Coordinates of C-alpha atoms in Angstrom, one line a residue:
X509 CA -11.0 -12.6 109.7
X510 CA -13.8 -15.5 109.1
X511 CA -12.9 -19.1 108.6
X512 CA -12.3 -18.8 104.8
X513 CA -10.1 -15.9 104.9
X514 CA -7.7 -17.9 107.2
X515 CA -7.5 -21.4 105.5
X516 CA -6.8 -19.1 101.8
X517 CA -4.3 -17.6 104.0
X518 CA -2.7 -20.4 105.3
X519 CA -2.7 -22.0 101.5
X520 CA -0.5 -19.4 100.3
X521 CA 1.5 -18.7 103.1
X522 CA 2.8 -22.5 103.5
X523 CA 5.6 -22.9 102.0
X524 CA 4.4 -26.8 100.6
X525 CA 1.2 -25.2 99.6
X526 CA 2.8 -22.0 98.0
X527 CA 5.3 -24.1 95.2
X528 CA 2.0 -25.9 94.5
X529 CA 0.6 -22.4 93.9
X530 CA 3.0 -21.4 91.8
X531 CA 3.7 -24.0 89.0
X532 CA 4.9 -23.2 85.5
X533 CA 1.5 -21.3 83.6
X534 CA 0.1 -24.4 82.1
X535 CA -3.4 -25.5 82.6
X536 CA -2.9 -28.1 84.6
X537 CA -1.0 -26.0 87.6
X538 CA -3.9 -23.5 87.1
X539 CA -6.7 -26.3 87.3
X540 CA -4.7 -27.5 91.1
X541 CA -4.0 -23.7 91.7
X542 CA -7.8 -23.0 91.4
X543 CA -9.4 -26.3 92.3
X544 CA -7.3 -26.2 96.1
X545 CA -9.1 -22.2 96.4
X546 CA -12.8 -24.0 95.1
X547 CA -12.5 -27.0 97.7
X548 CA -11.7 -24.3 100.7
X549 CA -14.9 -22.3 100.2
X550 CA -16.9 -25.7 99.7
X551 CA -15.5 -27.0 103.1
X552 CA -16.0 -23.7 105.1
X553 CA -19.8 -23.2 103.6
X554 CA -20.8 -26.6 104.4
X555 CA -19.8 -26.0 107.9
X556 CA -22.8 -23.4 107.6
X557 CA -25.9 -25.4 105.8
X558 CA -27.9 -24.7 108.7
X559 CA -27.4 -21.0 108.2
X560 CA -28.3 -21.5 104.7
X561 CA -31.6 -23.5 106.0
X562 CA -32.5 -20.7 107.8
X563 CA -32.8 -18.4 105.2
X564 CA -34.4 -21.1 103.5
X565 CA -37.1 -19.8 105.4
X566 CA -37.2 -16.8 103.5
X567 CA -37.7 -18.3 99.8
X568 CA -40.7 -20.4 101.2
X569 CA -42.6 -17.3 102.7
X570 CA -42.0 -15.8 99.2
X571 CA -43.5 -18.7 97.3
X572 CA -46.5 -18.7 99.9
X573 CA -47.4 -15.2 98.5
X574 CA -46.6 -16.2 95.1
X575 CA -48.6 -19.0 94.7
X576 CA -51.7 -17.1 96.2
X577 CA -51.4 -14.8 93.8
X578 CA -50.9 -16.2 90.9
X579 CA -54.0 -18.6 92.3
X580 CA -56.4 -15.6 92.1
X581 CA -54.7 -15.1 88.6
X582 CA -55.7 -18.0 87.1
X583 CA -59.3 -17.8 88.8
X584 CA -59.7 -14.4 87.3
X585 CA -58.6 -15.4 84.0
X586 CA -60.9 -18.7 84.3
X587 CA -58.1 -20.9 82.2
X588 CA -56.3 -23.1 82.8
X589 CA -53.1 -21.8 80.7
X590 CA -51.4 -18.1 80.4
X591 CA -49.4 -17.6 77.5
X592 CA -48.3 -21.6 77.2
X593 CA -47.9 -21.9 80.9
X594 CA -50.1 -23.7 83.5
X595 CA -50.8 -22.6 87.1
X596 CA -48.2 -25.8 88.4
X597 CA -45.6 -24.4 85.6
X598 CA -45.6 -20.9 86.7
X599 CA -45.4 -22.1 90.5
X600 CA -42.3 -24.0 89.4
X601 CA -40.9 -21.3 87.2
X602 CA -40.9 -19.0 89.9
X603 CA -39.3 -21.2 92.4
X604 CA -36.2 -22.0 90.2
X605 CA -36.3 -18.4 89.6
X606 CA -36.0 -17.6 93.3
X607 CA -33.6 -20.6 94.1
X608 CA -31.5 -19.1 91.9
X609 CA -31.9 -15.7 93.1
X610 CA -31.3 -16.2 96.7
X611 CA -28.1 -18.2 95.9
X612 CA -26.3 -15.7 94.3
X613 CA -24.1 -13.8 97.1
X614 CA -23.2 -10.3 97.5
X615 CA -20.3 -9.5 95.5
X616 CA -20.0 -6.0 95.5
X617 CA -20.3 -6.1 99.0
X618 CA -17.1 -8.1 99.1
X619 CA -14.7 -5.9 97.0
X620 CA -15.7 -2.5 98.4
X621 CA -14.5 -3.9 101.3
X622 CA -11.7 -5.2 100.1
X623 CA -11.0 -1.7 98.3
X624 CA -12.1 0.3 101.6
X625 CA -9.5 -1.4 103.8
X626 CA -6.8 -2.0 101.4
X627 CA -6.8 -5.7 101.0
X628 CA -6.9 -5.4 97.5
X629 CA -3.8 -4.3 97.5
X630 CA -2.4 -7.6 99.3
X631 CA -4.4 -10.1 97.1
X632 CA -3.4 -8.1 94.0
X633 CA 0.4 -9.7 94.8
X634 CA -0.7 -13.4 95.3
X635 CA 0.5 -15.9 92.8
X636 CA -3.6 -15.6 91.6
X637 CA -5.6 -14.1 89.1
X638 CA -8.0 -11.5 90.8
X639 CA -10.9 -12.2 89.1
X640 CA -10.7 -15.9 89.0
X641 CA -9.7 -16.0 92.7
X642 CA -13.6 -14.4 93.2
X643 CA -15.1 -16.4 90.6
X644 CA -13.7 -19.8 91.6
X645 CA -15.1 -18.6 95.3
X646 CA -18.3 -17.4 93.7
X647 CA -19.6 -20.5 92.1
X648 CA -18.5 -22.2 95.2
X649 CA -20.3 -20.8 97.4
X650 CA -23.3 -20.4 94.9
X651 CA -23.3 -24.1 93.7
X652 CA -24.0 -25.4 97.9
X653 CA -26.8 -22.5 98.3
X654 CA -28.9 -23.3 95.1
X655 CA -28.4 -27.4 96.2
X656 CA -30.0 -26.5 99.8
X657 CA -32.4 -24.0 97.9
X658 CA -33.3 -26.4 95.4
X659 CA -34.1 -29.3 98.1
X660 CA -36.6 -26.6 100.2
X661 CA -38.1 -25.1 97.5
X662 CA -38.2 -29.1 95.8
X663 CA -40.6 -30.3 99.1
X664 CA -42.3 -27.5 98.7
X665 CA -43.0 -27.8 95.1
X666 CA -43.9 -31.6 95.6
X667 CA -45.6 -31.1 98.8
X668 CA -48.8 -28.4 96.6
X669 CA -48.7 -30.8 93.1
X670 CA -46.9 -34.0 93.5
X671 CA -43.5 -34.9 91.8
X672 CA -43.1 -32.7 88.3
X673 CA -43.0 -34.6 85.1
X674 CA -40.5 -32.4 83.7
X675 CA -38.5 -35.2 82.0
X676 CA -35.3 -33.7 80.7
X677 CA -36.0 -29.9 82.2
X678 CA -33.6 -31.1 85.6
X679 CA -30.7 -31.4 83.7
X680 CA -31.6 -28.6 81.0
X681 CA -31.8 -26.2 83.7
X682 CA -28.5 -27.2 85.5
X683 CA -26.9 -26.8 82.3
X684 CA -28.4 -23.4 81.8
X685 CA -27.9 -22.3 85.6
X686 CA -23.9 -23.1 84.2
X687 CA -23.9 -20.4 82.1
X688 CA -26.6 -18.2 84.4
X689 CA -24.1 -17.9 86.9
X690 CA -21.2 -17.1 85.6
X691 CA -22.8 -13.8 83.4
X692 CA -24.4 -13.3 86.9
X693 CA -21.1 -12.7 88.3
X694 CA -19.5 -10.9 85.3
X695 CA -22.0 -8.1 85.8
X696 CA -21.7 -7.9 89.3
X697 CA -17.9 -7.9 89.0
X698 CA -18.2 -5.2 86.9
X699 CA -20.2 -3.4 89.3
X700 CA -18.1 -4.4 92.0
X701 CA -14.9 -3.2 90.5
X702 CA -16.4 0.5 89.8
X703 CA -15.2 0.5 93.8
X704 CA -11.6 1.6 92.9
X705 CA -13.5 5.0 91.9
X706 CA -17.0 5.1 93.6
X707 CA -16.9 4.4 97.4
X708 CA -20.4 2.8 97.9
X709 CA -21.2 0.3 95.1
X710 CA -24.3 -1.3 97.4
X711 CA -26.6 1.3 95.3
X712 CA -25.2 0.0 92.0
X713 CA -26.2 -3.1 93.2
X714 CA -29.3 -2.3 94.0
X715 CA -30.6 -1.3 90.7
X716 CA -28.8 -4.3 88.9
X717 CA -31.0 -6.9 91.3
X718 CA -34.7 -4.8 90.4
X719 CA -33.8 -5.4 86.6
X720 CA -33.4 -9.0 87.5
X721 CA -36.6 -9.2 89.1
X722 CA -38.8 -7.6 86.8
X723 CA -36.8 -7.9 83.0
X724 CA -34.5 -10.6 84.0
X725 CA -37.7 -12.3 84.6
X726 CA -37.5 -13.6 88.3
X727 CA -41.2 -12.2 88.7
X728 CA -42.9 -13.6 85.9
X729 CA -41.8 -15.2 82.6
X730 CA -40.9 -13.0 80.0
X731 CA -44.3 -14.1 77.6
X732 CA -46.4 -12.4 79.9
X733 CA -44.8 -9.0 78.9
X734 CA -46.0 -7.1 76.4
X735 CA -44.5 -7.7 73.0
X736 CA -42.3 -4.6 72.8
X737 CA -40.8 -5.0 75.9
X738 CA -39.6 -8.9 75.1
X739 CA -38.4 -7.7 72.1
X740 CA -36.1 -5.1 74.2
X741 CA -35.5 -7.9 77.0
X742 CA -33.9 -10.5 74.3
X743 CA -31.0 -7.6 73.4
X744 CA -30.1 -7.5 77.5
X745 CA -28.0 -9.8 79.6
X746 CA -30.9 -10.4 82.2
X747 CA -32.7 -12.8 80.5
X748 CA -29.9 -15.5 80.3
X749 CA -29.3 -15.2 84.5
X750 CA -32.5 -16.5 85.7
X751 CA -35.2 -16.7 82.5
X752 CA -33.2 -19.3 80.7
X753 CA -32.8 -21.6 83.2
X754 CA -36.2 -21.4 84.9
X755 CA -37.9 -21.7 81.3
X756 CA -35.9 -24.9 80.4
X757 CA -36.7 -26.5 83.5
X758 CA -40.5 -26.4 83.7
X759 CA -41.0 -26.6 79.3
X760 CA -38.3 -28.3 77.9
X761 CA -40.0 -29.7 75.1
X762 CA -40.3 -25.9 73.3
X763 CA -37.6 -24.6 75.4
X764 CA -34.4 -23.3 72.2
X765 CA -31.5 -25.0 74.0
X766 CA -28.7 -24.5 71.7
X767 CA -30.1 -20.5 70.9
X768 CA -29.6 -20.0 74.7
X769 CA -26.6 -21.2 75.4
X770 CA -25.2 -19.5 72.5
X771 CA -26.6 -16.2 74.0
X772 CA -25.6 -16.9 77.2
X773 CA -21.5 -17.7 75.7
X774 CA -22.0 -14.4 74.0
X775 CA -22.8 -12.1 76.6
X776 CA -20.0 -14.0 78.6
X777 CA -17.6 -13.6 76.0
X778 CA -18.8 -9.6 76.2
X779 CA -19.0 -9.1 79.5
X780 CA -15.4 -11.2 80.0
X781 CA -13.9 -8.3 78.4
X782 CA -15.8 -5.2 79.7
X783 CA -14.4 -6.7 83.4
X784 CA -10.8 -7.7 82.6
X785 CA -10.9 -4.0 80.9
X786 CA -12.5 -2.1 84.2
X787 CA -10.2 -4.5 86.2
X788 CA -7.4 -3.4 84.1
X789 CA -7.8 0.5 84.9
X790 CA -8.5 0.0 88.6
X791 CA -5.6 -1.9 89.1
X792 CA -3.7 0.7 87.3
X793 CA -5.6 3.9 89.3
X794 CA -4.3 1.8 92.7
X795 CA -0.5 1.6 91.4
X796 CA -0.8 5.4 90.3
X797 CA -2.3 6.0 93.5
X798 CA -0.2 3.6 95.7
X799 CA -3.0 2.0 98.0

């Protein structure tokens, strides 16, 4: 059992800890309840930020290619802008697009594991919500690897074009990644929770990250496409997970803020329910099933 597994452990177990845990259903007692899981996950993950500079080393290799390619792009196109967007803008876009990326954990991972070995079973009878145990965990532990992400992929950014004169963009696209992240972990909870009747969810998983790349628009922004196909993209989920916030950042001046974020509180509204209803049935299929 890792470092976090052990300290959430040893905060339910205590006795101290476990009347904490269990106060009377108001917000409040669920704000501490919560709150005590969320500062665990920061502490144990910020033991590891040279692990997470390591693989730091990974998004920088990726922008190296991207920003030779899109170099010859912008040659071969002999302008200076593509569809509203200038060579230092789509450098930028794409590295908020992959900070985000890379910060989002495995999640399905997690739980078919969890289903596999029966600990679901065990954290299904703590005094916590299942889903907002993994979700409180989840933007934990995604919040300190898009930080270091952000800082790498920042020098990198400022080391080929100088500091960006994005204005209000920084704080547009934290408010954004807000919202980004939490429909990114809706629809991998959903996925994740198909474990209580598929054994391998990994391929599932799979597929979901591709449509991120290519029509969640991690690989390009979504005015590049052809008209037809951003027509379909603006009736999916992917575009609020990493086009949204990457578009905000680098053009904030014609960047639809309030649109967005109602689309994004829509699809989480949506996708809120499809999980507590597949959460619902898997819960039910274990009790039936009585493991």
């Amino acid at each position: 059992m890792n470092q976090e597994g052990r300290d959430l452990n040893k905060l339910v177990s205590h006795d101290s800890i476990t009347r904490l845990l269990s106060p009377p259903p108001t917000i409040v007692g669920k704000l501490i309840k919560y709150g005590a899981i969320g500062r665990i996950t920061l502490r144990n993950h910020f033991a590891y930020v040279y692990d997470f500079l390591i693989r730091s080393i990974f998004l920088i290799i990726i922008m190296y290619i991207f920003v030779q390619l899109w170099r010859v792009t912008y040659q071969g196109e002999g302008s200076s802008l593509i569809e509203g967007y200038s060579y230092e803008q789509i450098i930028w876009y794409i590295l908020f697009a992959e900070a985000l990326t890379t910060a989002f954990p495995s999640l399905a991972t997690r739980v078919e594991e969890e289903v596999k070995n029966g600990d679901v079973g065990y954290k299904l009878t703590r005094p916590l919500n299942y889903i907002g145990y993994h979700y409180v965990g989840y933007i934990s532990e995604v919040g300190i690897r898009l930080l270091v992400n952000l800082c790498v992929g920042g020098l990198l950014g400022v080391a080929l074009f100088g500091w960006p004169a994005f204005g209000w963009g920084w704080a547009g696209f934290i408010l954004m990644s807000a919202g980004a992240i939490t429909v990114n972990f809706l629809l991998n909870m959903a996925l994740a929770l198909s474990a209580f009747w598929v054994e391998e969810t990994r391929g599932l998983e799979f597929v979901y990250h591709k449509l991120l790349f290519t029509i969640g628009g991690m690989l390009m922004p979504l005015e590049l496409f052809p008209q037809a196909l951003q027509n379909a993209c603006r009736w999916l989920p992917f575009q609020t997970v990493l086009y949204f916030p990457a578009r905000t950042a680098v053009r904030w001046g014609d960047s639809s803020v309030l649109p967005m974020l109602l689309t994004q509180g829509i699809w989480i509204v949506l996708l809120a329910a499809g999980v507590a209803l597949i959460y619902r049935q898997g819960v039910r299929k274990v009790n039936v099933n009585g493991g």
